[in-house]
Coordinates of C-alpha atoms in Angstrom, one line a residue:
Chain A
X1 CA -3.3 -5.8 -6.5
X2 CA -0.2 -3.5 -6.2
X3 CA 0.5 -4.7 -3.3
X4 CA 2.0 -8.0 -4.3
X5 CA 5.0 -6.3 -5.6
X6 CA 7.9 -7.0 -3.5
X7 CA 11.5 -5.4 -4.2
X8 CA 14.4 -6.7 -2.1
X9 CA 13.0 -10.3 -2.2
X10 CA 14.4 -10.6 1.8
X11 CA 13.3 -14.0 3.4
X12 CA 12.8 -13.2 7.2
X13 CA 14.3 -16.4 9.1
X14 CA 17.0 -16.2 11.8
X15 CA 19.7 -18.7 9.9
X16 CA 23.6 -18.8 10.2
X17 CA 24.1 -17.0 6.9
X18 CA 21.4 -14.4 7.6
X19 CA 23.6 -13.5 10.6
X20 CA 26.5 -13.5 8.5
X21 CA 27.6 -9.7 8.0
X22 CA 26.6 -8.0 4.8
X23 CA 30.3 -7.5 3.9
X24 CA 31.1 -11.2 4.0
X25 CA 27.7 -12.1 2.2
X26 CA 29.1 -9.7 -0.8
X27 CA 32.7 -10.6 -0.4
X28 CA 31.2 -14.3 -1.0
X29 CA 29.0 -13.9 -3.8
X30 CA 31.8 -12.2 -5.6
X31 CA 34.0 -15.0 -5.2
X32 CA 31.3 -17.7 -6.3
X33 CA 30.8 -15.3 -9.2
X34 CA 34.6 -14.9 -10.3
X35 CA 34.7 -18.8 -9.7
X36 CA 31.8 -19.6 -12.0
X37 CA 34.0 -18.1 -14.6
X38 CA 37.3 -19.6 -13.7
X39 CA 35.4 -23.3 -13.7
X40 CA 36.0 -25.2 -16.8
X41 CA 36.0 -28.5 -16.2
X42 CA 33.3 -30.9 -14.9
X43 CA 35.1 -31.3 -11.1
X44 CA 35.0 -27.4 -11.1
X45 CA 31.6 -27.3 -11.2
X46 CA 30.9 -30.7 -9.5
X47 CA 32.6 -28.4 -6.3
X48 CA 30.5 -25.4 -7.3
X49 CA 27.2 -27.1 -7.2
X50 CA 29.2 -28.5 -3.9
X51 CA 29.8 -24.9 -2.3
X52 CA 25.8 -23.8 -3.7
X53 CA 24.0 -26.0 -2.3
X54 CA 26.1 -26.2 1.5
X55 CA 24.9 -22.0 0.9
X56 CA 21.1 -22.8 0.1
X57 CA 21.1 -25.6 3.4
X58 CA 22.4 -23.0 5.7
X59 CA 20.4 -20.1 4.6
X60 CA 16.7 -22.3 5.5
X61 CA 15.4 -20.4 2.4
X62 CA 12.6 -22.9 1.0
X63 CA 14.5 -23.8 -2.7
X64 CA 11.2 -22.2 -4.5
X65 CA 12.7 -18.9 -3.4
X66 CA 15.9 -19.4 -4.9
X67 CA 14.7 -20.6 -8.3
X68 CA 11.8 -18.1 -8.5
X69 CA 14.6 -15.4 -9.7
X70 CA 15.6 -17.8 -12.6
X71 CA 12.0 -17.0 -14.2
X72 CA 12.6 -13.4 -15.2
X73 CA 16.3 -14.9 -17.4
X74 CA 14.1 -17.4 -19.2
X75 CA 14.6 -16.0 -22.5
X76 CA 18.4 -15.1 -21.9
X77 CA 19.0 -18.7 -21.1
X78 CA 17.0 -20.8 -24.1
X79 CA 19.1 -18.0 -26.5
X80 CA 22.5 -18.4 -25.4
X81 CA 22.5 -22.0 -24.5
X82 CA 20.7 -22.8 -28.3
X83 CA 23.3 -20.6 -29.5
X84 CA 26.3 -22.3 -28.1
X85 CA 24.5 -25.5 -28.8
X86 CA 24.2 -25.2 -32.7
X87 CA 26.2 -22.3 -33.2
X88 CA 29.8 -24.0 -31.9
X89 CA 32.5 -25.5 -34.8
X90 CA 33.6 -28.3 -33.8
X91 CA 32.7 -32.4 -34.3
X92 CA 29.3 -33.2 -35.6
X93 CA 27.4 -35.5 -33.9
X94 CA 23.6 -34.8 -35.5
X95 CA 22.3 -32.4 -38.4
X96 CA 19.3 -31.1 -39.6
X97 CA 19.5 -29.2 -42.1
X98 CA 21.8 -26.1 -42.1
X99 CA 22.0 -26.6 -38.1
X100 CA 24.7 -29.2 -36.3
X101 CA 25.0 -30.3 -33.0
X102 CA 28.1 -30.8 -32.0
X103 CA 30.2 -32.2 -29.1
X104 CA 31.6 -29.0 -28.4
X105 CA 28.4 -26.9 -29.0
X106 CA 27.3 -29.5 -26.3
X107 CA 30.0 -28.7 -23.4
X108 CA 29.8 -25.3 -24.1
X109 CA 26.0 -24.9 -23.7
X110 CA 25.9 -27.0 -20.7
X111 CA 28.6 -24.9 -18.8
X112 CA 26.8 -21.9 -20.3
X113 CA 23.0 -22.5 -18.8
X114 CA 24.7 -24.3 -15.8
X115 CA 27.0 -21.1 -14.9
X116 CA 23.6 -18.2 -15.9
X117 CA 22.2 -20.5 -13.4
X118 CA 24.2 -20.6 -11.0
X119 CA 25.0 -16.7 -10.7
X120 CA 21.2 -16.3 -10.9
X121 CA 20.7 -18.2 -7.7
X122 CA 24.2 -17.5 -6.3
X123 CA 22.9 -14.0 -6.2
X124 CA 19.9 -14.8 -4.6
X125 CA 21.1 -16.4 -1.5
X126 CA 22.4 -12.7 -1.0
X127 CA 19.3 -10.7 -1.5
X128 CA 16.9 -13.3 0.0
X129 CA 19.4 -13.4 3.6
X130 CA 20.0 -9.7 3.6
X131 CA 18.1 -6.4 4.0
X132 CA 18.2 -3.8 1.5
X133 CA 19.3 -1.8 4.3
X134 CA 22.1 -3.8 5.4
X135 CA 22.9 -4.3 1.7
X136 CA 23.5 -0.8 1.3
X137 CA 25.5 -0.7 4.8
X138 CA 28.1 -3.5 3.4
X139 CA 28.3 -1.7 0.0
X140 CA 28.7 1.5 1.5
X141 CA 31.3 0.7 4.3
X142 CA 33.2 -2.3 1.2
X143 CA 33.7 0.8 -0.9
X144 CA 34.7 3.2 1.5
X145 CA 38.1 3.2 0.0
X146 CA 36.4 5.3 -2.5
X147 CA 36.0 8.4 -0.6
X148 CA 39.8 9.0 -0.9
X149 CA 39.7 9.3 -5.2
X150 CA 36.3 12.1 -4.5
X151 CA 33.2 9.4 -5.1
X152 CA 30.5 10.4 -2.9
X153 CA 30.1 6.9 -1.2
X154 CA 28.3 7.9 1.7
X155 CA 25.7 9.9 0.0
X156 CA 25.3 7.3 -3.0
X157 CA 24.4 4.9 -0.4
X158 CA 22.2 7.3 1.4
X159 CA 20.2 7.8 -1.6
X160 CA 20.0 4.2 -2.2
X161 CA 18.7 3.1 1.1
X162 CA 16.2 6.3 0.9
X163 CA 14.8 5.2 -2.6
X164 CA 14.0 1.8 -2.0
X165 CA 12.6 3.1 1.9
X166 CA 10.6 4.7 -0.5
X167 CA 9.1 2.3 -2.9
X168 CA 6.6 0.7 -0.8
X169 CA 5.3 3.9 0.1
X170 CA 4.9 5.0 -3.5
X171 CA 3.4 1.4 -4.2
X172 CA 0.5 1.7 -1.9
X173 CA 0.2 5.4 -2.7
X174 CA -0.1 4.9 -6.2
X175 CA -3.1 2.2 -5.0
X176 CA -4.5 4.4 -3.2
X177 CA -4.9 7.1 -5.8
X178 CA -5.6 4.9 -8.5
X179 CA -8.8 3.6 -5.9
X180 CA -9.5 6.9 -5.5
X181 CA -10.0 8.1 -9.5
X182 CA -11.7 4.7 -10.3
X183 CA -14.2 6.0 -7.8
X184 CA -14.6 8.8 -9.4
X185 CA -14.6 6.6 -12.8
X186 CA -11.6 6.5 -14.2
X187 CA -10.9 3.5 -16.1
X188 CA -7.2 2.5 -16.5
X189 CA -8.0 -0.8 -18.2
X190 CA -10.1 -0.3 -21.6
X191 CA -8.7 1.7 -24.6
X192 CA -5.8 1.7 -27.0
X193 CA -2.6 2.6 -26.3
X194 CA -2.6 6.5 -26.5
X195 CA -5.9 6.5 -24.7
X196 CA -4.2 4.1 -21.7
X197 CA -1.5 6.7 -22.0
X198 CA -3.6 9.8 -21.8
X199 CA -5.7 8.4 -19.0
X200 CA -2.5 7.6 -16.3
X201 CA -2.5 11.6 -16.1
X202 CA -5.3 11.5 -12.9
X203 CA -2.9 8.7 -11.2
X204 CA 0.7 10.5 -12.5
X205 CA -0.2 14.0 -11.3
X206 CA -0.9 13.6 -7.7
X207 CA 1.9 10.7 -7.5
X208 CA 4.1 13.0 -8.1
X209 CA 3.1 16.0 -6.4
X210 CA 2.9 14.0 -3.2
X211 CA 6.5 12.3 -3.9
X212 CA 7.8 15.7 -4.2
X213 CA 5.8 16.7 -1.0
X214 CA 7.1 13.3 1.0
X215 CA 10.9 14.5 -0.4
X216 CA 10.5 18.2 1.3
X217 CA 9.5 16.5 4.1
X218 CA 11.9 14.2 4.6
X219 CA 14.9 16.9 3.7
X220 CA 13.0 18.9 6.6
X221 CA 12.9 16.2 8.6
X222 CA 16.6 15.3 8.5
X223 CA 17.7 18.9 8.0
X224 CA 16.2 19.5 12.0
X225 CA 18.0 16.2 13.5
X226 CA 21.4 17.7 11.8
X227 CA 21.9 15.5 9.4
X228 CA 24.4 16.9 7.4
X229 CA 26.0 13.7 5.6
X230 CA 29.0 11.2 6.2
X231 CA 31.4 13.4 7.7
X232 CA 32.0 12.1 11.1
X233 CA 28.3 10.5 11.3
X234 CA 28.3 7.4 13.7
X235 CA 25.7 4.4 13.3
X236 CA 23.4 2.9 15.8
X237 CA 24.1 -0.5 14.3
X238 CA 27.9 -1.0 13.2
X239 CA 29.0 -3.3 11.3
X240 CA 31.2 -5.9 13.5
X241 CA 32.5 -8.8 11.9
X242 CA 32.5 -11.7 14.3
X243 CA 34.1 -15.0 14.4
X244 CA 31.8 -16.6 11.8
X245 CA 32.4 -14.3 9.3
X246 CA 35.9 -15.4 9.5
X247 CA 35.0 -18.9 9.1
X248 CA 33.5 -17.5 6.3
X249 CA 35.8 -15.8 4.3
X250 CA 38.6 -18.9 5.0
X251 CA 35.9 -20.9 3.3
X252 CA 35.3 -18.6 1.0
X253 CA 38.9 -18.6 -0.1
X254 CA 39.5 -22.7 0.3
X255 CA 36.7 -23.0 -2.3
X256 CA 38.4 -20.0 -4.6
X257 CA 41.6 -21.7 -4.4
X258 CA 39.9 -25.2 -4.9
X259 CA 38.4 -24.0 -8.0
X260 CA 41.8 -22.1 -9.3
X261 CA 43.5 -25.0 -8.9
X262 CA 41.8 -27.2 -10.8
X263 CA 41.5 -24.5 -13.8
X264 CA 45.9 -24.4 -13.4
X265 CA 46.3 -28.1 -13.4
X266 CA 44.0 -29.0 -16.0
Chain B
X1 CA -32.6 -1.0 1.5
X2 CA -29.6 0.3 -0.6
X3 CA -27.0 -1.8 0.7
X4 CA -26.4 -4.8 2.1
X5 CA -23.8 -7.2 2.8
X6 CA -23.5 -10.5 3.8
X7 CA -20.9 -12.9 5.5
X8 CA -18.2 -10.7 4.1
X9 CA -14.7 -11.9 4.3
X10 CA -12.1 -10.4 3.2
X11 CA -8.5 -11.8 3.5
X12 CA -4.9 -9.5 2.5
X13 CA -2.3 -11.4 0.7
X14 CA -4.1 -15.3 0.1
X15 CA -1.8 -18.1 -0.2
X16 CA 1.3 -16.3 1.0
X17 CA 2.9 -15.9 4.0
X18 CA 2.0 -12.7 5.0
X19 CA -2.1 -13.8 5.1
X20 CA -4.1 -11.4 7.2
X21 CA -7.4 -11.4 7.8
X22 CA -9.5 -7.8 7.4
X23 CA -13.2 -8.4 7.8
X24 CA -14.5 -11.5 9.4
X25 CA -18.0 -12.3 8.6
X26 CA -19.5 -9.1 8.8
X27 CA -23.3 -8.7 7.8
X28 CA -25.0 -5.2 7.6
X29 CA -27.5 -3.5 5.7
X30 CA -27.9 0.1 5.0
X31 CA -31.4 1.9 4.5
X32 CA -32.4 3.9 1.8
X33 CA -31.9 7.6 3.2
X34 CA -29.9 7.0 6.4
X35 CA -27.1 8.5 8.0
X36 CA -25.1 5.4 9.6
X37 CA -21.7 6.3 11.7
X38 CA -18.8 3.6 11.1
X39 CA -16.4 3.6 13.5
X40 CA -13.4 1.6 14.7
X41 CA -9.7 2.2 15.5
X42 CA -6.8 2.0 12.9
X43 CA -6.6 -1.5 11.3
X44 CA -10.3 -2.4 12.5
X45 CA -11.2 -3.1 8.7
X46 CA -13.4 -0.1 8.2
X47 CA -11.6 1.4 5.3
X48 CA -11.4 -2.0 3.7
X49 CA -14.9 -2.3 4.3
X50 CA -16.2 0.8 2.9
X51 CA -13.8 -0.4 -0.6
X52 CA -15.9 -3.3 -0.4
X53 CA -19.1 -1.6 -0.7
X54 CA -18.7 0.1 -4.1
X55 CA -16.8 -2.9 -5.7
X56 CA -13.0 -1.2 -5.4
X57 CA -12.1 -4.2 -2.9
X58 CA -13.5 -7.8 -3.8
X59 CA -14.3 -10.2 -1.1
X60 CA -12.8 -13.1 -0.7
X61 CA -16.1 -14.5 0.7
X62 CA -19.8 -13.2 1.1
X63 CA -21.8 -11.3 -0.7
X64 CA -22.9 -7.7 -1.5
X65 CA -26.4 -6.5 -2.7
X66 CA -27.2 -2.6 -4.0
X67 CA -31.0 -2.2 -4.5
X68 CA -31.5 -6.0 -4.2
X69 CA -28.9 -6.7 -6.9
X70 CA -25.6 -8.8 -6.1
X71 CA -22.6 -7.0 -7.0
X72 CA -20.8 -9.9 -7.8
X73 CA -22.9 -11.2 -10.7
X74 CA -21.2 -11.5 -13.6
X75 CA -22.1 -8.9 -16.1
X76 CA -23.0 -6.6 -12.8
X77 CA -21.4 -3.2 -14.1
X78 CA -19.0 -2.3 -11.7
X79 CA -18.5 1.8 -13.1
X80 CA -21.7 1.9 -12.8
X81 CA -22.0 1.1 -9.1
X82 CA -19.0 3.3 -8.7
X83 CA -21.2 6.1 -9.6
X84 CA -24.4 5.5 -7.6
X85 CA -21.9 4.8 -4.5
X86 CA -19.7 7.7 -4.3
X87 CA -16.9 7.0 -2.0
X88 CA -14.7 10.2 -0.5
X89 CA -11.0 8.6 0.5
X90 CA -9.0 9.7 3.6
X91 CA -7.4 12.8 2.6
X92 CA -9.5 13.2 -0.7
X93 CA -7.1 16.4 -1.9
X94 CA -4.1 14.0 -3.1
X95 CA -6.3 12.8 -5.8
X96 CA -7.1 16.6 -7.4
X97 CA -5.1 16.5 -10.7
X98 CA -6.4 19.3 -13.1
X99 CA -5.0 22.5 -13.8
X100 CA -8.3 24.1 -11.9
X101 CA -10.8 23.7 -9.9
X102 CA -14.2 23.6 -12.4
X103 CA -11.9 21.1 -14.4
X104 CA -11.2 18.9 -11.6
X105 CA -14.9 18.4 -10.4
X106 CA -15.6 17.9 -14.1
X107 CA -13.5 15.1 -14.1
X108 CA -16.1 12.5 -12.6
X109 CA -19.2 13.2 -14.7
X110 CA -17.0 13.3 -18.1
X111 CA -16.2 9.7 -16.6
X112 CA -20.0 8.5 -16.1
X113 CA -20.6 10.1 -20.4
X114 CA -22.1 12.8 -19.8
X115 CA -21.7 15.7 -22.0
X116 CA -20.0 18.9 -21.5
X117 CA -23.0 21.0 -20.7
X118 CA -24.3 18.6 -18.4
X119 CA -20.9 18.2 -16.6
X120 CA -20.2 21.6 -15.8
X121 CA -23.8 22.1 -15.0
X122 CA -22.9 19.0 -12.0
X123 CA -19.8 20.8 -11.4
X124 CA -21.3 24.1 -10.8
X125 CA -24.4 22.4 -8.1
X126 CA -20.9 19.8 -6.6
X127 CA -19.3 23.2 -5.8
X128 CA -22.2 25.0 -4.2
X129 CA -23.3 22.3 -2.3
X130 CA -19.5 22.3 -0.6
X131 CA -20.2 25.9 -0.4
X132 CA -17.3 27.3 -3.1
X133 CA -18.6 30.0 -5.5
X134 CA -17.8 31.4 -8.9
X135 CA -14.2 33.0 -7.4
X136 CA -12.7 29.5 -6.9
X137 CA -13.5 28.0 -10.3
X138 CA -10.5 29.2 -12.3
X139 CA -7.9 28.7 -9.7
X140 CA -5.3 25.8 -9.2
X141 CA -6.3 23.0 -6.7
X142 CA -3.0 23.5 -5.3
X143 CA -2.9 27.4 -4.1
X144 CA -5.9 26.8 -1.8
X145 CA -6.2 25.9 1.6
X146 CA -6.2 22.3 3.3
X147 CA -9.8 22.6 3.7
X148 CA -10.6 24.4 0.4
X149 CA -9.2 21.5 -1.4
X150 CA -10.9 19.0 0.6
X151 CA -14.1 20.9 -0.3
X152 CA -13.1 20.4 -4.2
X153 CA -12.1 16.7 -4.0
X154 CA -16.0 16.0 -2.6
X155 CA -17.2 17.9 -4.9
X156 CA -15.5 16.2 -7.0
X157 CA -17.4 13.0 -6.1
X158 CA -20.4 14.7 -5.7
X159 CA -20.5 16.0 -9.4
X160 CA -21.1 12.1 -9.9
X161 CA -24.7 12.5 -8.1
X162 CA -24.1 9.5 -5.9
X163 CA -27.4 7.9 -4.2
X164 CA -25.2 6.6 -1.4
X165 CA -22.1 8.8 -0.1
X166 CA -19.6 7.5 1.8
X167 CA -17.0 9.7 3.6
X168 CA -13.7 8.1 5.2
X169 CA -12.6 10.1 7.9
X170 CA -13.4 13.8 5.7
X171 CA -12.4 15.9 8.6
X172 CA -8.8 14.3 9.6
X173 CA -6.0 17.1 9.4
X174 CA -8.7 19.8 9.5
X175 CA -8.9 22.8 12.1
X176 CA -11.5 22.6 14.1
X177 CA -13.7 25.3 12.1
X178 CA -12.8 23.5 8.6
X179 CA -14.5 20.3 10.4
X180 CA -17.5 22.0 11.7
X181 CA -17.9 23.5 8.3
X182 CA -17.6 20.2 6.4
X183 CA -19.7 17.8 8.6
X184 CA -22.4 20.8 8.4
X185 CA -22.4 20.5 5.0
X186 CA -22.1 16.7 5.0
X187 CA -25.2 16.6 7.2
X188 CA -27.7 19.8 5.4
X189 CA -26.6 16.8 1.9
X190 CA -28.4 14.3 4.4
X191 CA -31.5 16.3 5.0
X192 CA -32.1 18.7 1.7
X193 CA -31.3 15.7 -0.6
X194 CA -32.1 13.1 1.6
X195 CA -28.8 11.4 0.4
X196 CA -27.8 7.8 2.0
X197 CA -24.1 8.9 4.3
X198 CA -21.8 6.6 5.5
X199 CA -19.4 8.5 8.0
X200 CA -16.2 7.1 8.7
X201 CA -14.5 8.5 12.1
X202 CA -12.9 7.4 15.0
X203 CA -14.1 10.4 16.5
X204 CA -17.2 9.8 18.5
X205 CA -17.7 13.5 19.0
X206 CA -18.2 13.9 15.5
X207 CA -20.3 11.4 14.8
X208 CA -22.7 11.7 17.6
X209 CA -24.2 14.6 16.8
X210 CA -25.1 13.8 13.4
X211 CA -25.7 9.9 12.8
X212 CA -29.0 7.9 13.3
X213 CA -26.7 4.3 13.5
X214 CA -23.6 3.9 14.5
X215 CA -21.7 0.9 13.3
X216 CA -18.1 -0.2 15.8
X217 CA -15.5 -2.1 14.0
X218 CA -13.1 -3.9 16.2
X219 CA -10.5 -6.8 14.5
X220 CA -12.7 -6.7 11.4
X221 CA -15.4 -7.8 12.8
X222 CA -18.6 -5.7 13.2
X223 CA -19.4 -5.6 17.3
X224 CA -21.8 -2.8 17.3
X225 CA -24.3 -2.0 15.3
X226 CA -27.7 0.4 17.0
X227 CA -28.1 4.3 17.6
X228 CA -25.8 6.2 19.0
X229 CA -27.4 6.0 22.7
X230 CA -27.4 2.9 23.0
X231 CA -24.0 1.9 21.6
X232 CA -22.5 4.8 23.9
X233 CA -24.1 2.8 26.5
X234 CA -21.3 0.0 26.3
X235 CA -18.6 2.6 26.7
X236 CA -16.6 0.6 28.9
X237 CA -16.5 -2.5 25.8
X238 CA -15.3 0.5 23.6
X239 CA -13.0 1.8 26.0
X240 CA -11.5 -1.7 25.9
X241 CA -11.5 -2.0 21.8
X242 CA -9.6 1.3 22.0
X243 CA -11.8 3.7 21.6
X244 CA -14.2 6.2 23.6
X245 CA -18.1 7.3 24.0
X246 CA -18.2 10.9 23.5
X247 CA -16.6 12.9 27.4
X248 CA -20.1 14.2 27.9
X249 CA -21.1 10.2 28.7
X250 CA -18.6 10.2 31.1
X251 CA -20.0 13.3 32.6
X252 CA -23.1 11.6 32.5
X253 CA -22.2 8.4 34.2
X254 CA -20.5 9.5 37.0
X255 CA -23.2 12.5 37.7
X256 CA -25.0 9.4 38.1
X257 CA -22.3 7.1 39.9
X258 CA -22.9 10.7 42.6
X259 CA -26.4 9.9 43.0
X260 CA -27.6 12.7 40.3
X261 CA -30.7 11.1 38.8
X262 CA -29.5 12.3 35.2
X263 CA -31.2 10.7 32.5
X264 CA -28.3 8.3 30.8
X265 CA -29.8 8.6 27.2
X266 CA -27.8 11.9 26.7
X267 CA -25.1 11.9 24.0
X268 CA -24.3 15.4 23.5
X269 CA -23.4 18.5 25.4
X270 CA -26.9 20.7 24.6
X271 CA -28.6 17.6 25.7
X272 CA -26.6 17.5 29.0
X273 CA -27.0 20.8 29.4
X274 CA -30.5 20.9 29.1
X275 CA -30.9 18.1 31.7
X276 CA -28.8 19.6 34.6
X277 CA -30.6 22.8 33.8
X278 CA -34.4 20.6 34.7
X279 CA -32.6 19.1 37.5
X280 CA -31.7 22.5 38.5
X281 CA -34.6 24.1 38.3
X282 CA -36.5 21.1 40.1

């Protein structure tokens, strides 16, 4: 039951853009992003859908992936686009009652759910092609630049890529415990609200005893292999860009200047 | 017969693409009263199979009787089952919870309605029968010992008065005296309250000495199922699957591979010994 829970929604095939390096990947996604928001004409977004789909092809994630994120903004995206749809002054075109659709309302709410969209599954393409663990890599060695104005990058990224290490060991322990009280009767379904409340104590108590326990451990465990942060600390995997991240980033920036250009000569 | 299953199947993760398949067809039936050794390496299906038999885990094909009843009627009540079938996990002290000991073996019998009274008075037979007295009852489940606690979290299950008790792996992490101590208990359960035990182990020494059946998981699917002697028998088939026959079988066969006519029936050391000492004497 717990066990279908999967965070970092990685897709494990061997494609160009998986192979891409993390750095590139983010470096990418941010300029889709900050071009969703330049876009504001119909060829904009007519190259957009362009650069998104060429992404989707090369990644050899099935599409079902990449729209399964859009469920969870559902709500966000019926809101706004009704909003801009009814909301927006401009030239009526139908009315019912207090409520008019007009031709603006119309543009706007189309850019609006297109571009939610869009970011949505823009983002996606990164998650699904890369790790958690090279995600945190990218971030860490992207912001690096950090370190010189006193933010902790190294650790942050340490504790990242230790927390969600962590949380399918939690998952199947919490199973495990939650087996182990509903064999001794525990019933974590039936009762109002306070009751459903009171009765999570037998699952909550040893979950976190033993998360404590794991996190000793661990500190132990790194403490006698010297770990003793960034300072100096090599990796067994660097990060190497290679000649198809540059083809990647010159793409990235032919489609960025594309999509600028339109937005200054229109 | 208390339990039996039949054509079980049981497959992790349906429909996905991570599908994995944990028990293949397996039929068994455990008697009324017996004491049946289940044994298999890790990922040989026998914890999923043991979740199977008191309705934690539901098949994905096959069937599952208690006392003649299918378990997977509608209507069938589950807690109930959960009650009669007492299942011990793997390293049973991560689940102790309360602030002490009495409380925590209380736990289960509050669950199954009983009244205070009645609990404690469960509580207080759980904890003798693990062999803890009246100086453990107020103190934390967390200042005692590995084995201590793992005494508690059976007695925990215990409280329940389950007809069948199944153990998974109780003795993993333990000294060698905490083992001794908790199969001995495990086993005077079998014989003073002629309570049904399942005994989960990869350890062939353990279970030899006390189990009437021995059951050898391998891929989930069940390969051996008949008394210790004769499953020991095949140790070359289990040396294969990754596990062993107890050393003294080894002993045993290659006394014999030297021409010594030692009778190969023996699965335990006092047995051994008692043979070379007739051979001896002969």
């Amino acid at each position: 039951m717990l066990k279908d829970i999967t965070l970092g929604q990685y897709y494990p095939v061997d494609s160009k853009l998986h192979r891409l390096d993390p750095r590139t990947k983010l470096f990418g996604t941010m300029v889709f992003i900050i071009s969703l928001f330049i876009a504001n004409d119909i060829w904009a977004y007519l190259i957009a859908t362009f650069f998104l789909i060429s992404s989707i092809r090369l990644s050899q994630v099935p599409f079902k992936f990449m729209v399964r994120g859009l469920k969870a903004i559902v709500f966000l995206l019926l809101i706004s686009v009704s909003f801009n749809l009814f909301l927006t002054p401009g030239e009526p075109i139908f009315r019912l009652g207090f409520l008019k659709l007009t031709r603006e309302g119309v543009k706007i709410a189309s850019f609006m759910g297109v571009r939610l969209i869009y970011l949505v599954v823009g983002s996606s393409i990164m998650t699904l092609t890369t790790t958690p663990n090279q995600l945190t890599d990218g971030l860490e060695k992207s912001l690096g630049f950090l370190k010189k104005v006193g933010v902790p990058v190294h650790e942050v990224s340490m504790m990242m890529s230790i927390a969600l290490r962590f949380i399918p060991i939690l998952v199947e322990e919490t199973d495990k415990i939650m087996k182990a009280q509903m064999a001794r009767g525990a019933d974590f379904e039936t009762g109002n609200l306070i009751q459903k409340a009171k009765n999570m104590i037998p699952l909550l108590v040893p979950l976190f005893i033993s998360a404590f326990r794991r996190a000793t451990d661990l500190a132990m465990a790194m403490e006698a292999r010297c770990y003793r942060g960034g300072e100096g600390r090599t990796k067994m995997k660097p990060l190497r860009y290679g000649k198809q991240d540059g083809i990647a980033y010159l793409v990235c920036l032919v489609y960025l200047a594309a999509i600028a250009g339109l937005r200054i000569m229109g | 017969m208390a339990i039996k299953a039949e054509h079980l199947n049981y497959v992790y993760g349906l429909g996905t693409a991570f599908e994995q398949c944990a028990l293949k067809d397996v039929n068994l039936e455990i008697n009324d009263g017996e004491f049946v050794g289940l044994i298999g390496h890790t990922g040989s299906g026998k914890s999923t199979l043991i979740q199977h038999l008191n309705g934690l885990m539901k098949a994905t094909d096959g069937a599952i009787y208690y006392n003649g009843r299918n378990i997977y009627d509608a209507g069938y009540n589950l807690r109930a089952l959960r009650s009669k079938v007492g299942l011990v996990f793997q390293y049973p002290e991560h689940q102790l919870f309360e602030i002490n000991v009495f409380t925590d073996v209380c736990f289960g019998p509050k669950n199954q309605g009983l009244s205070r009274q009645d609990a404690e008075k469960r509580a207080r037979e759980a904890l003798t029968m693990v062999g803890l007295d009246e100086s453990f009852y107020a103190r934390s489940p967390f200042e005692l010992s590995g084995g201590q606690k793992r005494r508690v979290a059976i007695a925990g299950v215990l409280a329940m008065k389950p007809e069948v008790l199944i153990l998974d792996e109780p003795t993993a992490g333990l000294d060698p005296r905490g083992r001794d101590e908790i199969l001995d208990q495990i086993a005077q359960l079998h014989k003073e309250r002629n309570m049904t035990i399942i005994l989960v182990s990869h350890s062939m020494e353990d279970i030899a000495r006390y189990v009437d059946r021995i059951l050898v998981m391998n891929h989930g699917e069940k390969v051996f199922d008949d008394t210790p002697k004769e499953v020991f028998k095949h140790y070359k088939e289990l040396e294969a699957i990754g596990l062993a026959a107890p050393k003294i079988t080894y002993v045993v066969h290659s006394l014999r591979d030297h021409g010594v006519p030692v009778d190969d029936n023996i699965t335990t050391v006092e047995e051994a010994r008692d043979e070379i000492l007739r051979l001896l004497e002969k």
